[in-house]
Amino acid sequence: MVVERTQRRSSHGGDVILELKLRRSMQIAEGDTKIHDQDLKTRARSALPSASSPQPRACEKTSVTKRPSDPLHAISSIRQSSSFFFVPRSKQKEKINYLKVHLSRDFEPKAILHSYKKSFNGFVIKLTQEEAGRMAEMDSVVSVFPNKKNHPHTTRSWDFIGFSQQILRTNLESDIIVGVIDSGVWPESKSFSDEGFGPPPTRWKGSCHNFTCNKKIIGAKYINIEGVYDKDDIISPRDAQGHGSHTASTIAGNLVKSASLLGFASGTARGGVPSARIAIYKACWLKIGCPEAETLAAFDEAIADGVDIISISTGYNNTVIFPYFQSAYDIGSFHAMKRGILTSNSANNLGPRFSSMTTYPPWILSVAATTIDRKFLTKVQLDNGVVLEGVTINTFDLKKKMFPLIYAGDVPNTADGYNSSISRFCYDNSVDKHLVKGKIVLCDRIGSPSDVGVLSGAAGMLVGATDAKDAPTTYALPAAFISLRKFNLVHSYMISSRNSTATIFRSDEDNDSQTPFIVSFSSRGPNPITPNTLKPDLAAPGVNILAAWSPVYPISTSRGDKRAVQYNIDSGTSMACPHAAAAAAYVKSFHPNWSPAMIKSALMTTATPMSPTLNPEAEFAYGAGQVNPVKAANPGLVYDINEVDYVKFLCGEGYTDKMLRILTKDHSRCSKHAKEEAVYDLNLPSFALYVNVSSFGRVYHRTVTNVGSERSRYKAKVVSPSLLDIQVKPNVLSFTEIGQKKSFSVIIEGSINADILSASLVWDDGTFQVRTPIVYTDRKVIPWSDE
């Protein structure tokens, strides 16, 4: 684990708190694709001579989970190091006494920063790393995990997946409440007007804090446990980052005609379920990101308030794998599942490497990002007439004016300690502002828009793209990503022609004929914790999505950017997640009594199959395929899973009775005969097989529930490569009533040596085709890490 040693002043006084900052923080996902460039910047700067003395070691943020035998039930967050503790319900005084006894020091009541009291039990407290370690070793503690900082991970997209404005809807859609855990919302946006809405559902228990709600936004809360804010943070559920408004409007935004980003992507902006209600839970902040403690508190509030679906587009900013129930996502979504609430979560933006996802529990809906048929191209013209095509979303118009070219590596800002090895990457302030002013700068590689800023007043920049540019970015100045071959051509021309000039044109919109495919940044499986379960679950549009924005936040995320807009184009699995959440809400409006697993099954078994030719990672890139909400509302058969089934699965994964009970809050226990093979019996609408031997055989057991025609006869159809022998027993299922269940087995055998093989099982009655993906791999699952 890589640790940055930092000093940080306490918000409670003048004392200096030493804090270990772990690089396993979470991100709001649209910006995560640039994390490797940020690391590059950090490493490059660390190579510079420094007059500062070494900084002292700090404390790690950790979380502990108490077991039922103890009088406490807490989640703690260590800012000395913040830690999560899960323990039985208790009064504040009992918690303090418990800590005093076991850690041999006094604690003030205010040491407990937050208590989770509604949907699950826990508290947040400051501890040192050593104290957190001692707590983790105690029998009465289930787990200890850090208060990791997360970050957030859009309208043609709905039409692209066949979800037009004219599709069939029910009156119940207006009773569906979607909880959005994100950076807040901009309520003045037309997307959130309550014109035409009636009162909220009578069952709604939520409220609005420091915020005026309406009949569209019926709940709004904000959580910042330690009160740490950036100067631009807004201390209310109001959105200071744009991300939360974007995701919320993608889910349930009203129809807004003539929406665009400064003329780009012009059309009618709308959410998937525009009649649904929204409840906002702001857990993401400019200064601290989206910490685990705040995230879990948001789950706690949303569950207690009575939302129907939860959408959360945040995640870790690098791949560090935690066992189940050592993250706010696992715990929060498990308790949501118990209350009949499906959680949709972005798969993360750390692809395209294998096992680059960071959240894997089977009760959560993990969503990958696909492209849509919209793309943006930016042309560059040299003074010799040569025109080159690049990629960005460039809203600036230079009016064909030519500007001198200059290479960033030749003009470092030496006055501030930069050299050419850093300035060539065009980080803001790394180049000499006097030498780049009024010029187009050639950059070998750049970080995120916030890293570049306004590039010290340059007229524009050209960047040599070293990786896939299938998701264009907006910068605070005219910019274009061009291939390395084109970049080298421009660089050579600049050297050979003393007074070389160029201009950058405003971007053009074009149609992408190759779509859909999984964008390169979208995180991939397999699941490194339980490789015999498939992740991600499915895919949804996540590239070049137009949706509502906060006008106080720059569209490029760079503070030097003065463009203020009501709608913005963004890309990320953060944008895919709300598409799936809206699809889930749409299904629930037709089937309000369906369990989370039934809704998830309907979405997966009706998904549109995608091409392994475009994505060689196959199901580990796109899961069951691209979401198809219209078909999902009437899937024919569903695979249901309840809490007991998940408990059996967890027992097979090695969880103890005490660990289970603290999570289930009941008398759940593992059978003495609990077996590792339980994973093959978990009733998932997918089949994943990981083997490390050349000859193998596995048996899966599944049960489907009839939700289609009262009388129906389904035949099994298997599509499989010749290297796999797949049998279904029985291969015919006959139903005589709705709700009837039928069980079957799938036997997968083979003697092969292959990386990935894809197959599928389709139950077909002539009306419904219930498709379940099957994927085999012998790939050794070793999660990579940036650390």
mmCIF file of N, CA and C in Angstrom, residues 136-224:
data_model
loop_
_atom_site.group_PDB
_atom_site.id
_atom_site.type_symbol
_atom_site.label_atom_id
_atom_site.label_comp_id
_atom_site.label_asym_id
_atom_site.label_seq_id
_atom_site.Cartn_x
_atom_site.Cartn_y
_atom_site.Cartn_z
ATOM 1 N N ALA A 136 -9.662 -4.626 15.440
ATOM 2 C CA ALA A 136 -9.936 -5.624 14.399
ATOM 3 C C ALA A 136 -9.675 -7.037 14.882
ATOM 4 N N GLU A 137 -8.768 -7.183 15.867
ATOM 5 C CA GLU A 137 -8.406 -8.511 16.352
ATOM 6 C C GLU A 137 -9.369 -9.040 17.403
ATOM 7 N N MET A 138 -10.284 -8.215 17.874
ATOM 8 C CA MET A 138 -11.193 -8.625 18.944
ATOM 9 C C MET A 138 -12.305 -9.523 18.421
ATOM 10 N N ASP A 139 -12.687 -10.502 19.208
ATOM 11 C CA ASP A 139 -13.745 -11.430 18.813
ATOM 12 C C ASP A 139 -15.065 -10.722 18.587
ATOM 13 N N SER A 140 -15.284 -9.637 19.321
ATOM 14 C CA SER A 140 -16.570 -8.948 19.232
ATOM 15 C C SER A 140 -16.645 -7.983 18.064
ATOM 16 N N VAL A 141 -15.597 -7.925 17.281
ATOM 17 C CA VAL A 141 -15.557 -7.018 16.132
ATOM 18 C C VAL A 141 -15.612 -7.818 14.844
ATOM 19 N N VAL A 142 -16.547 -7.494 13.986
ATOM 20 C CA VAL A 142 -16.678 -8.204 12.714
ATOM 21 C C VAL A 142 -15.583 -7.786 11.744
ATOM 22 N N SER A 143 -15.414 -6.492 11.535
ATOM 23 C CA SER A 143 -14.409 -6.037 10.580
ATOM 24 C C SER A 143 -14.023 -4.601 10.858
ATOM 25 N N VAL A 144 -12.854 -4.246 10.400
ATOM 26 C CA VAL A 144 -12.353 -2.883 10.497
ATOM 27 C C VAL A 144 -11.968 -2.443 9.096
ATOM 28 N N PHE A 145 -12.484 -1.316 8.643
ATOM 29 C CA PHE A 145 -12.088 -0.844 7.325
ATOM 30 C C PHE A 145 -12.038 0.670 7.310
ATOM 31 N N PRO A 146 -11.195 1.236 6.437
ATOM 32 C CA PRO A 146 -10.970 2.685 6.468
ATOM 33 C C PRO A 146 -12.152 3.484 5.970
ATOM 34 N N ASN A 147 -12.204 4.710 6.422
ATOM 35 C CA ASN A 147 -13.155 5.669 5.873
ATOM 36 C C ASN A 147 -12.565 6.183 4.564
ATOM 37 N N LYS A 148 -12.523 5.279 3.599
ATOM 38 C CA LYS A 148 -11.887 5.590 2.313
ATOM 39 C C LYS A 148 -12.646 6.697 1.618
ATOM 40 N N LYS A 149 -11.920 7.594 0.986
ATOM 41 C CA LYS A 149 -12.553 8.695 0.263
ATOM 42 C C LYS A 149 -12.901 8.261 -1.144
ATOM 43 N N ASN A 150 -14.146 8.443 -1.509
ATOM 44 C CA ASN A 150 -14.612 8.070 -2.834
ATOM 45 C C ASN A 150 -14.791 9.304 -3.683
ATOM 46 N N HIS A 151 -14.967 9.108 -4.961
ATOM 47 C CA HIS A 151 -15.251 10.222 -5.854
ATOM 48 C C HIS A 151 -16.288 9.791 -6.879
ATOM 49 N N PRO A 152 -17.069 10.747 -7.382
ATOM 50 C CA PRO A 152 -18.044 10.410 -8.376
ATOM 51 C C PRO A 152 -17.418 9.782 -9.667
ATOM 52 N N HIS A 153 -17.767 8.738 -10.120
ATOM 53 C CA HIS A 153 -17.343 7.893 -11.302
ATOM 54 C C HIS A 153 -17.835 8.601 -12.615
ATOM 55 N N THR A 154 -25.631 10.403 -21.434
ATOM 56 C CA THR A 154 -26.441 11.254 -20.683
ATOM 57 C C THR A 154 -27.123 11.811 -21.775
ATOM 58 N N THR A 155 -29.716 13.441 -25.553
ATOM 59 C CA THR A 155 -30.257 12.504 -24.565
ATOM 60 C C THR A 155 -30.737 11.389 -25.455
ATOM 61 N N ARG A 156 -30.225 11.543 -26.355
ATOM 62 C CA ARG A 156 -30.169 10.594 -27.452
ATOM 63 C C ARG A 156 -29.926 9.181 -26.944
ATOM 64 N N SER A 157 -29.342 9.048 -25.808
ATOM 65 C CA SER A 157 -29.003 7.728 -25.284
ATOM 66 C C SER A 157 -30.232 6.862 -25.075
ATOM 67 N N TRP A 158 -31.344 7.464 -24.608
ATOM 68 C CA TRP A 158 -32.549 6.653 -24.394
ATOM 69 C C TRP A 158 -33.115 6.154 -25.717
ATOM 70 N N ASP A 159 -33.150 7.002 -26.726
ATOM 71 C CA ASP A 159 -33.616 6.562 -28.043
ATOM 72 C C ASP A 159 -32.690 5.501 -28.614
ATOM 73 N N PHE A 160 -31.404 5.644 -28.350
ATOM 74 C CA PHE A 160 -30.421 4.704 -28.888
ATOM 75 C C PHE A 160 -30.675 3.278 -28.397
ATOM 76 N N ILE A 161 -31.152 3.126 -27.180
ATOM 77 C CA ILE A 161 -31.418 1.781 -26.671
ATOM 78 C C ILE A 161 -32.893 1.397 -26.826
ATOM 79 N N GLY A 162 -33.623 2.129 -27.700
ATOM 80 C CA GLY A 162 -34.998 1.763 -28.021
ATOM 81 C C GLY A 162 -36.024 2.205 -27.006
ATOM 82 N N PHE A 163 -35.670 3.171 -26.165
ATOM 83 C CA PHE A 163 -36.554 3.628 -25.098
ATOM 84 C C PHE A 163 -37.077 5.011 -25.462
ATOM 85 N N SER A 164 -38.013 5.049 -26.391
ATOM 86 C CA SER A 164 -38.494 6.319 -26.936
ATOM 87 C C SER A 164 -39.481 6.991 -25.990
ATOM 88 N N GLN A 165 -39.858 8.229 -26.321
ATOM 89 C CA GLN A 165 -40.830 8.949 -25.513
ATOM 90 C C GLN A 165 -42.214 8.311 -25.588
ATOM 91 N N GLN A 166 -42.458 7.518 -26.631
ATOM 92 C CA GLN A 166 -43.788 6.963 -26.858
ATOM 93 C C GLN A 166 -44.016 5.592 -26.231
ATOM 94 N N ILE A 167 -43.029 5.071 -25.499
ATOM 95 C CA ILE A 167 -43.195 3.726 -24.950
ATOM 96 C C ILE A 167 -44.297 3.696 -23.898
ATOM 97 N N LEU A 168 -44.832 2.492 -23.648
ATOM 98 C CA LEU A 168 -45.911 2.312 -22.680
ATOM 99 C C LEU A 168 -45.416 2.610 -21.273
ATOM 100 N N ARG A 169 -46.182 3.390 -20.543
ATOM 101 C CA ARG A 169 -45.862 3.688 -19.151
ATOM 102 C C ARG A 169 -47.090 3.452 -18.280
ATOM 103 N N THR A 170 -46.871 3.316 -16.974
ATOM 104 C CA THR A 170 -47.985 3.132 -16.046
ATOM 105 C C THR A 170 -48.135 4.366 -15.170
ATOM 106 N N ASN A 171 -49.308 4.523 -14.584
ATOM 107 C CA ASN A 171 -49.524 5.637 -13.658
ATOM 108 C C ASN A 171 -48.678 5.506 -12.399
ATOM 109 N N LEU A 172 -48.248 4.289 -12.105
ATOM 110 C CA LEU A 172 -47.444 4.059 -10.908
ATOM 111 C C LEU A 172 -46.044 4.676 -11.011
ATOM 112 N N GLU A 173 -45.643 5.063 -12.221
ATOM 113 C CA GLU A 173 -44.310 5.652 -12.356
ATOM 114 C C GLU A 173 -44.153 6.867 -11.451
ATOM 115 N N SER A 174 -45.220 7.635 -11.260
ATOM 116 C CA SER A 174 -45.140 8.839 -10.427
ATOM 117 C C SER A 174 -45.043 8.508 -8.940
ATOM 118 N N ASP A 175 -45.246 7.241 -8.592
ATOM 119 C CA ASP A 175 -45.093 6.811 -7.198
ATOM 120 C C ASP A 175 -43.707 6.216 -6.929
ATOM 121 N N ILE A 176 -42.916 6.055 -7.963
ATOM 122 C CA ILE A 176 -41.575 5.487 -7.796
ATOM 123 C C ILE A 176 -40.622 6.580 -7.316
ATOM 124 N N ILE A 177 -39.841 6.261 -6.293
ATOM 125 C CA ILE A 177 -38.890 7.216 -5.713
ATOM 126 C C ILE A 177 -37.478 6.650 -5.879
ATOM 127 N N VAL A 178 -36.638 7.409 -6.552
ATOM 128 C CA VAL A 178 -35.260 6.986 -6.761
ATOM 129 C C VAL A 178 -34.347 7.817 -5.870
ATOM 130 N N GLY A 179 -33.595 7.154 -5.027
ATOM 131 C CA GLY A 179 -32.617 7.820 -4.179
ATOM 132 C C GLY A 179 -31.297 7.943 -4.908
ATOM 133 N N VAL A 180 -30.761 9.145 -4.994
ATOM 134 C CA VAL A 180 -29.512 9.399 -5.711
ATOM 135 C C VAL A 180 -28.449 9.831 -4.715
ATOM 136 N N ILE A 181 -27.454 8.987 -4.513
ATOM 137 C CA ILE A 181 -26.335 9.302 -3.627
ATOM 138 C C ILE A 181 -25.225 9.884 -4.486
ATOM 139 N N ASP A 182 -24.954 11.171 -4.327
ATOM 140 C CA ASP A 182 -24.046 11.839 -5.253
ATOM 141 C C ASP A 182 -23.642 13.195 -4.669
ATOM 142 N N SER A 183 -23.455 14.170 -5.557
ATOM 143 C CA SER A 183 -22.964 15.490 -5.136
ATOM 144 C C SER A 183 -24.079 16.513 -4.960
ATOM 145 N N GLY A 184 -25.320 16.071 -4.942
ATOM 146 C CA GLY A 184 -26.440 16.988 -4.763
ATOM 147 C C GLY A 184 -27.203 17.234 -6.044
ATOM 148 N N VAL A 185 -27.943 18.326 -6.105
ATOM 149 C CA VAL A 185 -28.782 18.621 -7.259
ATOM 150 C C VAL A 185 -28.924 20.132 -7.398
ATOM 151 N N TRP A 186 -29.108 20.607 -8.650
ATOM 152 C CA TRP A 186 -29.383 22.015 -8.912
ATOM 153 C C TRP A 186 -30.881 22.147 -9.147
ATOM 154 N N PRO A 187 -31.650 22.559 -8.136
ATOM 155 C CA PRO A 187 -33.117 22.461 -8.210
ATOM 156 C C PRO A 187 -33.752 23.385 -9.240
ATOM 157 N N GLU A 188 -33.067 24.490 -9.612
ATOM 158 C CA GLU A 188 -33.642 25.419 -10.580
ATOM 159 C C GLU A 188 -33.625 24.894 -12.008
ATOM 160 N N SER A 189 -32.906 23.820 -12.253
ATOM 161 C CA SER A 189 -32.893 23.244 -13.592
ATOM 162 C C SER A 189 -34.296 22.845 -14.023
ATOM 163 N N LYS A 190 -34.622 23.099 -15.301
ATOM 164 C CA LYS A 190 -35.930 22.708 -15.830
ATOM 165 C C LYS A 190 -36.155 21.202 -15.709
ATOM 166 N N SER A 191 -35.091 20.461 -15.645
ATOM 167 C CA SER A 191 -35.215 19.004 -15.519
ATOM 168 C C SER A 191 -35.900 18.597 -14.226
ATOM 169 N N PHE A 192 -35.868 19.486 -13.227
ATOM 170 C CA PHE A 192 -36.418 19.143 -11.918
ATOM 171 C C PHE A 192 -37.640 19.971 -11.538
ATOM 172 N N SER A 193 -38.260 20.614 -12.520
ATOM 173 C CA SER A 193 -39.500 21.344 -12.252
ATOM 174 C C SER A 193 -40.589 20.370 -11.827
ATOM 175 N N ASP A 194 -41.462 20.828 -10.927
ATOM 176 C CA ASP A 194 -42.551 19.939 -10.487
ATOM 177 C C ASP A 194 -43.890 20.288 -11.130
ATOM 178 N N GLU A 195 -43.845 21.050 -12.201
ATOM 179 C CA GLU A 195 -45.078 21.404 -12.895
ATOM 180 C C GLU A 195 -45.814 20.147 -13.362
ATOM 181 N N GLY A 196 -47.071 20.036 -12.994
ATOM 182 C CA GLY A 196 -47.869 18.887 -13.394
ATOM 183 C C GLY A 196 -47.808 17.717 -12.430
ATOM 184 N N PHE A 197 -46.970 17.803 -11.383
ATOM 185 C CA PHE A 197 -46.837 16.704 -10.424
ATOM 186 C C PHE A 197 -47.852 16.856 -9.290
ATOM 187 N N GLY A 198 -48.354 15.745 -8.817
ATOM 188 C CA GLY A 198 -49.196 15.739 -7.641
ATOM 189 C C GLY A 198 -48.354 15.612 -6.389
ATOM 190 N N PRO A 199 -48.986 15.448 -5.238
ATOM 191 C CA PRO A 199 -48.229 15.323 -3.986
ATOM 192 C C PRO A 199 -47.394 14.044 -3.974
ATOM 193 N N PRO A 200 -46.349 13.994 -3.145
ATOM 194 C CA PRO A 200 -45.523 12.786 -3.032
ATOM 195 C C PRO A 200 -46.340 11.601 -2.536
ATOM 196 N N PRO A 201 -45.876 10.390 -2.767
ATOM 197 C CA PRO A 201 -46.574 9.208 -2.237
ATOM 198 C C PRO A 201 -46.727 9.310 -0.720
ATOM 199 N N THR A 202 -47.849 8.877 -0.214
ATOM 200 C CA THR A 202 -48.140 9.006 1.223
ATOM 201 C C THR A 202 -47.178 8.184 2.085
ATOM 202 N N ARG A 203 -46.579 7.161 1.521
ATOM 203 C CA ARG A 203 -45.655 6.321 2.281
ATOM 204 C C ARG A 203 -44.297 6.981 2.493
ATOM 205 N N TRP A 204 -44.042 8.108 1.828
ATOM 206 C CA TRP A 204 -42.729 8.744 1.866
ATOM 207 C C TRP A 204 -42.434 9.309 3.255
ATOM 208 N N LYS A 205 -41.258 8.994 3.774
ATOM 209 C CA LYS A 205 -40.864 9.417 5.114
ATOM 210 C C LYS A 205 -39.735 10.443 5.099
ATOM 211 N N GLY A 206 -39.262 10.802 3.933
ATOM 212 C CA GLY A 206 -38.101 11.671 3.843
ATOM 213 C C GLY A 206 -38.408 13.124 4.140
ATOM 214 N N SER A 207 -37.340 13.918 4.146
ATOM 215 C CA SER A 207 -37.463 15.346 4.444
ATOM 216 C C SER A 207 -36.389 16.110 3.686
ATOM 217 N N CYS A 208 -36.399 17.437 3.826
ATOM 218 C CA CYS A 208 -35.451 18.291 3.114
ATOM 219 C C CYS A 208 -34.711 19.170 4.113
ATOM 220 N N HIS A 209 -33.380 19.161 4.054
ATOM 221 C CA HIS A 209 -32.549 19.870 5.011
ATOM 222 C C HIS A 209 -31.846 21.042 4.329
ATOM 223 N N ASN A 210 -32.099 22.239 4.844
ATOM 224 C CA ASN A 210 -31.475 23.452 4.303
ATOM 225 C C ASN A 210 -31.688 23.536 2.792
ATOM 226 N N PHE A 211 -32.891 23.231 2.371
ATOM 227 C CA PHE A 211 -33.175 23.069 0.947
ATOM 228 C C PHE A 211 -34.688 23.117 0.759
ATOM 229 N N THR A 212 -35.136 23.805 -0.279
ATOM 230 C CA THR A 212 -36.567 23.847 -0.588
ATOM 231 C C THR A 212 -36.905 22.790 -1.626
ATOM 232 N N CYS A 213 -37.609 21.776 -1.195
ATOM 233 C CA CYS A 213 -37.993 20.708 -2.116
ATOM 234 C C CYS A 213 -39.249 21.113 -2.894
ATOM 235 N N ASN A 214 -39.626 20.277 -3.827
ATOM 236 C CA ASN A 214 -40.881 20.457 -4.550
ATOM 237 C C ASN A 214 -41.513 19.091 -4.754
ATOM 238 N N LYS A 215 -42.458 18.988 -5.644
ATOM 239 C CA LYS A 215 -43.151 17.706 -5.835
ATOM 240 C C LYS A 215 -42.393 16.761 -6.768
ATOM 241 N N LYS A 216 -41.266 17.223 -7.292
ATOM 242 C CA LYS A 216 -40.369 16.378 -8.085
ATOM 243 C C LYS A 216 -39.210 15.901 -7.212
ATOM 244 N N ILE A 217 -38.497 16.861 -6.618
ATOM 245 C CA ILE A 217 -37.442 16.538 -5.651
ATOM 246 C C ILE A 217 -38.111 16.510 -4.283
ATOM 247 N N ILE A 218 -38.455 15.325 -3.809
ATOM 248 C CA ILE A 218 -39.264 15.230 -2.585
ATOM 249 C C ILE A 218 -38.429 14.978 -1.341
ATOM 250 N N GLY A 219 -37.150 14.820 -1.497
ATOM 251 C CA GLY A 219 -36.264 14.646 -0.352
ATOM 252 C C GLY A 219 -34.892 15.168 -0.704
ATOM 253 N N ALA A 220 -34.206 15.797 0.247
ATOM 254 C CA ALA A 220 -32.864 16.317 0.000
ATOM 255 C C ALA A 220 -32.113 16.450 1.312
ATOM 256 N N LYS A 221 -31.063 15.673 1.459
ATOM 257 C CA LYS A 221 -30.244 15.705 2.668
ATOM 258 C C LYS A 221 -28.767 15.778 2.281
ATOM 259 N N TYR A 222 -27.977 16.302 3.189
ATOM 260 C CA TYR A 222 -26.536 16.338 2.946
ATOM 261 C C TYR A 222 -25.809 15.803 4.169
ATOM 262 N N ILE A 223 -24.692 15.129 3.930
ATOM 263 C CA ILE A 223 -23.917 14.513 4.999
ATOM 264 C C ILE A 223 -22.455 14.898 4.851
ATOM 265 N N ASN A 224 -21.936 15.573 5.845
ATOM 266 C CA ASN A 224 -20.507 15.880 5.933
ATOM 267 C C ASN A 224 -20.153 15.781 7.403
#
